[in-house]
Amino acid sequence: MNIKFDLNNEILKKNKKIKETFDPFLGEEETIKLKLSDKGVILYNRILHNRPVVEKIELDYYYFKCPVDKIYIYFFKFSQEVEVIEPLALRERFLLDYQNALRVYIK
């Protein structure tokens, strides 16, 4: 049996798929609950780079299923426009890092 296989074409297809779907945040997925202000919703809709995909929305609460590092990197810049509700460890991480940043300005 003589099967012809175009290896270069298969590699190119796989590389293209990786480029289109690659997510640098390869950690374990968790359910994350955030509360977004009106301005936070606007920011979420405008800032597309590394934006996590929302699983569901209930009133002002947005639910995500992704690595916590992805949420941290994306939403930390939202400042007072986002509140981490769950998980508690992520909420505490935001709090600690905002407190540390505040110390720089209130010397």
PDB file of C-alpha atoms in Angstrom:
ATOM      1  CA  MET A   1       0.000   0.000   0.000  1.00  0.00           C
ATOM      2  CA  ASN A   2       1.444   3.330  -1.028  1.00  0.00           C
ATOM      3  CA  ILE A   3      -0.067   6.241   0.929  1.00  0.00           C
ATOM      4  CA  LYS A   4       1.164   9.685   0.068  1.00  0.00           C
ATOM      5  CA  PHE A   5       1.238  12.094   2.995  1.00  0.00           C
ATOM      6  CA  ASP A   6       2.066  15.773   2.631  1.00  0.00           C
ATOM      7  CA  LEU A   7       3.862  16.394   5.923  1.00  0.00           C
ATOM      8  CA  ASN A   8       4.580  20.070   5.234  1.00  0.00           C
ATOM      9  CA  ASN A   9       0.909  20.785   4.569  1.00  0.00           C
ATOM     10  CA  GLU A  10      -0.141  19.015   7.790  1.00  0.00           C
ATOM     11  CA  ILE A  11       2.428  20.960   9.823  1.00  0.00           C
ATOM     12  CA  LEU A  12       1.269  24.238   8.319  1.00  0.00           C
ATOM     13  CA  LYS A  13      -2.361  23.421   9.168  1.00  0.00           C
ATOM     14  CA  LYS A  14      -1.446  22.577  12.771  1.00  0.00           C
ATOM     15  CA  ASN A  15       0.671  25.723  13.153  1.00  0.00           C
ATOM     16  CA  LYS A  16      -2.166  27.862  11.833  1.00  0.00           C
ATOM     17  CA  LYS A  17      -4.608  26.297  14.301  1.00  0.00           C
ATOM     18  CA  ILE A  18      -2.200  26.851  17.195  1.00  0.00           C
ATOM     19  CA  LYS A  19      -1.756  30.515  16.239  1.00  0.00           C
ATOM     20  CA  GLU A  20      -5.515  31.036  16.045  1.00  0.00           C
ATOM     21  CA  THR A  21      -6.367  29.327  19.330  1.00  0.00           C
ATOM     22  CA  PHE A  22      -3.235  29.652  21.465  1.00  0.00           C
ATOM     23  CA  ASP A  23      -3.796  30.712  25.047  1.00  0.00           C
ATOM     24  CA  PRO A  24      -0.584  31.484  26.981  1.00  0.00           C
ATOM     25  CA  PHE A  25      -2.391  30.867  30.267  1.00  0.00           C
ATOM     26  CA  LEU A  26      -2.162  27.118  30.548  1.00  0.00           C
ATOM     27  CA  GLY A  27      -3.039  26.817  34.240  1.00  0.00           C
ATOM     28  CA  GLU A  28      -5.889  24.845  35.693  1.00  0.00           C
ATOM     29  CA  GLU A  29      -9.303  26.288  34.909  1.00  0.00           C
ATOM     30  CA  GLU A  30     -11.407  27.579  37.772  1.00  0.00           C
ATOM     31  CA  THR A  31     -14.830  29.143  38.013  1.00  0.00           C
ATOM     32  CA  ILE A  32     -14.367  32.850  38.639  1.00  0.00           C
ATOM     33  CA  LYS A  33     -17.062  35.344  39.593  1.00  0.00           C
ATOM     34  CA  LEU A  34     -16.501  39.079  39.074  1.00  0.00           C
ATOM     35  CA  LYS A  35     -18.674  42.133  39.519  1.00  0.00           C
ATOM     36  CA  LEU A  36     -18.191  44.727  36.796  1.00  0.00           C
ATOM     37  CA  SER A  37     -19.244  48.360  36.969  1.00  0.00           C
ATOM     38  CA  ASP A  38     -20.808  50.006  33.918  1.00  0.00           C
ATOM     39  CA  LYS A  39     -17.376  51.310  32.942  1.00  0.00           C
ATOM     40  CA  GLY A  40     -15.941  47.835  33.573  1.00  0.00           C
ATOM     41  CA  VAL A  41     -18.385  46.389  31.048  1.00  0.00           C
ATOM     42  CA  ILE A  42     -17.301  49.003  28.502  1.00  0.00           C
ATOM     43  CA  LEU A  43     -13.645  48.151  29.119  1.00  0.00           C
ATOM     44  CA  TYR A  44     -14.366  44.424  28.801  1.00  0.00           C
ATOM     45  CA  ASN A  45     -16.082  44.993  25.464  1.00  0.00           C
ATOM     46  CA  ARG A  46     -13.247  47.201  24.152  1.00  0.00           C
ATOM     47  CA  ILE A  47     -10.075  45.447  25.321  1.00  0.00           C
ATOM     48  CA  LEU A  48      -9.775  42.298  23.242  1.00  0.00           C
ATOM     49  CA  HIS A  49      -6.180  41.180  23.880  1.00  0.00           C
ATOM     50  CA  ASN A  50      -6.119  38.140  26.203  1.00  0.00           C
ATOM     51  CA  ARG A  51      -9.777  38.701  27.061  1.00  0.00           C
ATOM     52  CA  PRO A  52     -11.279  35.718  28.874  1.00  0.00           C
ATOM     53  CA  VAL A  53     -14.500  34.297  27.480  1.00  0.00           C
ATOM     54  CA  VAL A  54     -17.495  34.935  29.701  1.00  0.00           C
ATOM     55  CA  GLU A  55     -19.491  31.811  30.579  1.00  0.00           C
ATOM     56  CA  LYS A  56     -22.596  33.599  31.853  1.00  0.00           C
ATOM     57  CA  ILE A  57     -23.817  36.969  33.074  1.00  0.00           C
ATOM     58  CA  GLU A  58     -26.275  37.535  35.921  1.00  0.00           C
ATOM     59  CA  LEU A  59     -27.008  41.211  36.541  1.00  0.00           C
ATOM     60  CA  ASP A  60     -23.577  42.800  37.202  1.00  0.00           C
ATOM     61  CA  TYR A  61     -21.900  39.446  37.833  1.00  0.00           C
ATOM     62  CA  TYR A  62     -19.713  37.866  35.177  1.00  0.00           C
ATOM     63  CA  TYR A  63     -18.676  34.209  35.375  1.00  0.00           C
ATOM     64  CA  PHE A  64     -15.586  32.796  33.717  1.00  0.00           C
ATOM     65  CA  LYS A  65     -14.019  29.344  33.544  1.00  0.00           C
ATOM     66  CA  CYS A  66     -10.317  29.813  32.937  1.00  0.00           C
ATOM     67  CA  PRO A  67      -6.963  29.983  34.733  1.00  0.00           C
ATOM     68  CA  VAL A  68      -6.877  32.617  37.486  1.00  0.00           C
ATOM     69  CA  ASP A  69      -3.700  34.101  36.002  1.00  0.00           C
ATOM     70  CA  LYS A  70      -5.623  34.983  32.858  1.00  0.00           C
ATOM     71  CA  ILE A  71      -8.229  36.843  34.920  1.00  0.00           C
ATOM     72  CA  TYR A  72      -5.515  38.560  36.957  1.00  0.00           C
ATOM     73  CA  ILE A  73      -3.507  39.743  33.939  1.00  0.00           C
ATOM     74  CA  TYR A  74      -6.584  40.933  32.066  1.00  0.00           C
ATOM     75  CA  PHE A  75      -8.672  42.545  34.826  1.00  0.00           C
ATOM     76  CA  PHE A  76      -6.064  43.997  37.217  1.00  0.00           C
ATOM     77  CA  LYS A  77      -5.829  47.132  35.068  1.00  0.00           C
ATOM     78  CA  PHE A  78      -9.585  47.710  35.504  1.00  0.00           C
ATOM     79  CA  SER A  79      -8.902  48.929  39.058  1.00  0.00           C
ATOM     80  CA  GLN A  80     -12.119  50.011  40.805  1.00  0.00           C
ATOM     81  CA  GLU A  81     -14.218  48.933  37.805  1.00  0.00           C
ATOM     82  CA  VAL A  82     -13.963  45.247  38.776  1.00  0.00           C
ATOM     83  CA  GLU A  83     -14.460  43.373  42.021  1.00  0.00           C
ATOM     84  CA  VAL A  84     -13.357  39.774  42.386  1.00  0.00           C
ATOM     85  CA  ILE A  85     -16.078  37.862  44.228  1.00  0.00           C
ATOM     86  CA  GLU A  86     -14.742  34.319  43.871  1.00  0.00           C
ATOM     87  CA  PRO A  87     -12.368  32.582  44.345  1.00  0.00           C
ATOM     88  CA  LEU A  88     -11.274  34.128  47.634  1.00  0.00           C
ATOM     89  CA  ALA A  89      -7.553  33.566  46.931  1.00  0.00           C
ATOM     90  CA  LEU A  90      -7.808  35.660  43.747  1.00  0.00           C
ATOM     91  CA  ARG A  91      -9.764  38.365  45.600  1.00  0.00           C
ATOM     92  CA  GLU A  92      -7.010  38.513  48.221  1.00  0.00           C
ATOM     93  CA  ARG A  93      -4.339  38.666  45.513  1.00  0.00           C
ATOM     94  CA  PHE A  94      -6.009  41.715  43.941  1.00  0.00           C
ATOM     95  CA  LEU A  95      -6.385  43.336  47.364  1.00  0.00           C
ATOM     96  CA  LEU A  96      -2.766  42.788  48.340  1.00  0.00           C
ATOM     97  CA  ASP A  97      -1.405  44.077  45.037  1.00  0.00           C
ATOM     98  CA  TYR A  98      -3.659  47.173  45.105  1.00  0.00           C
ATOM     99  CA  GLN A  99      -2.545  47.870  48.700  1.00  0.00           C
ATOM    100  CA  ASN A 100       1.110  47.552  47.698  1.00  0.00           C
ATOM    101  CA  ALA A 101       0.575  49.940  44.802  1.00  0.00           C
ATOM    102  CA  LEU A 102      -1.169  52.432  47.093  1.00  0.00           C
ATOM    103  CA  ARG A 103       1.838  52.451  49.438  1.00  0.00           C
ATOM    104  CA  VAL A 104       3.959  53.864  46.616  1.00  0.00           C
ATOM    105  CA  TYR A 105       1.702  56.927  46.403  1.00  0.00           C
ATOM    106  CA  ILE A 106       1.070  57.617  50.103  1.00  0.00           C
ATOM    107  CA  LYS A 107       4.665  57.833  51.359  1.00  0.00           C
TER     108      LYS A 107
END
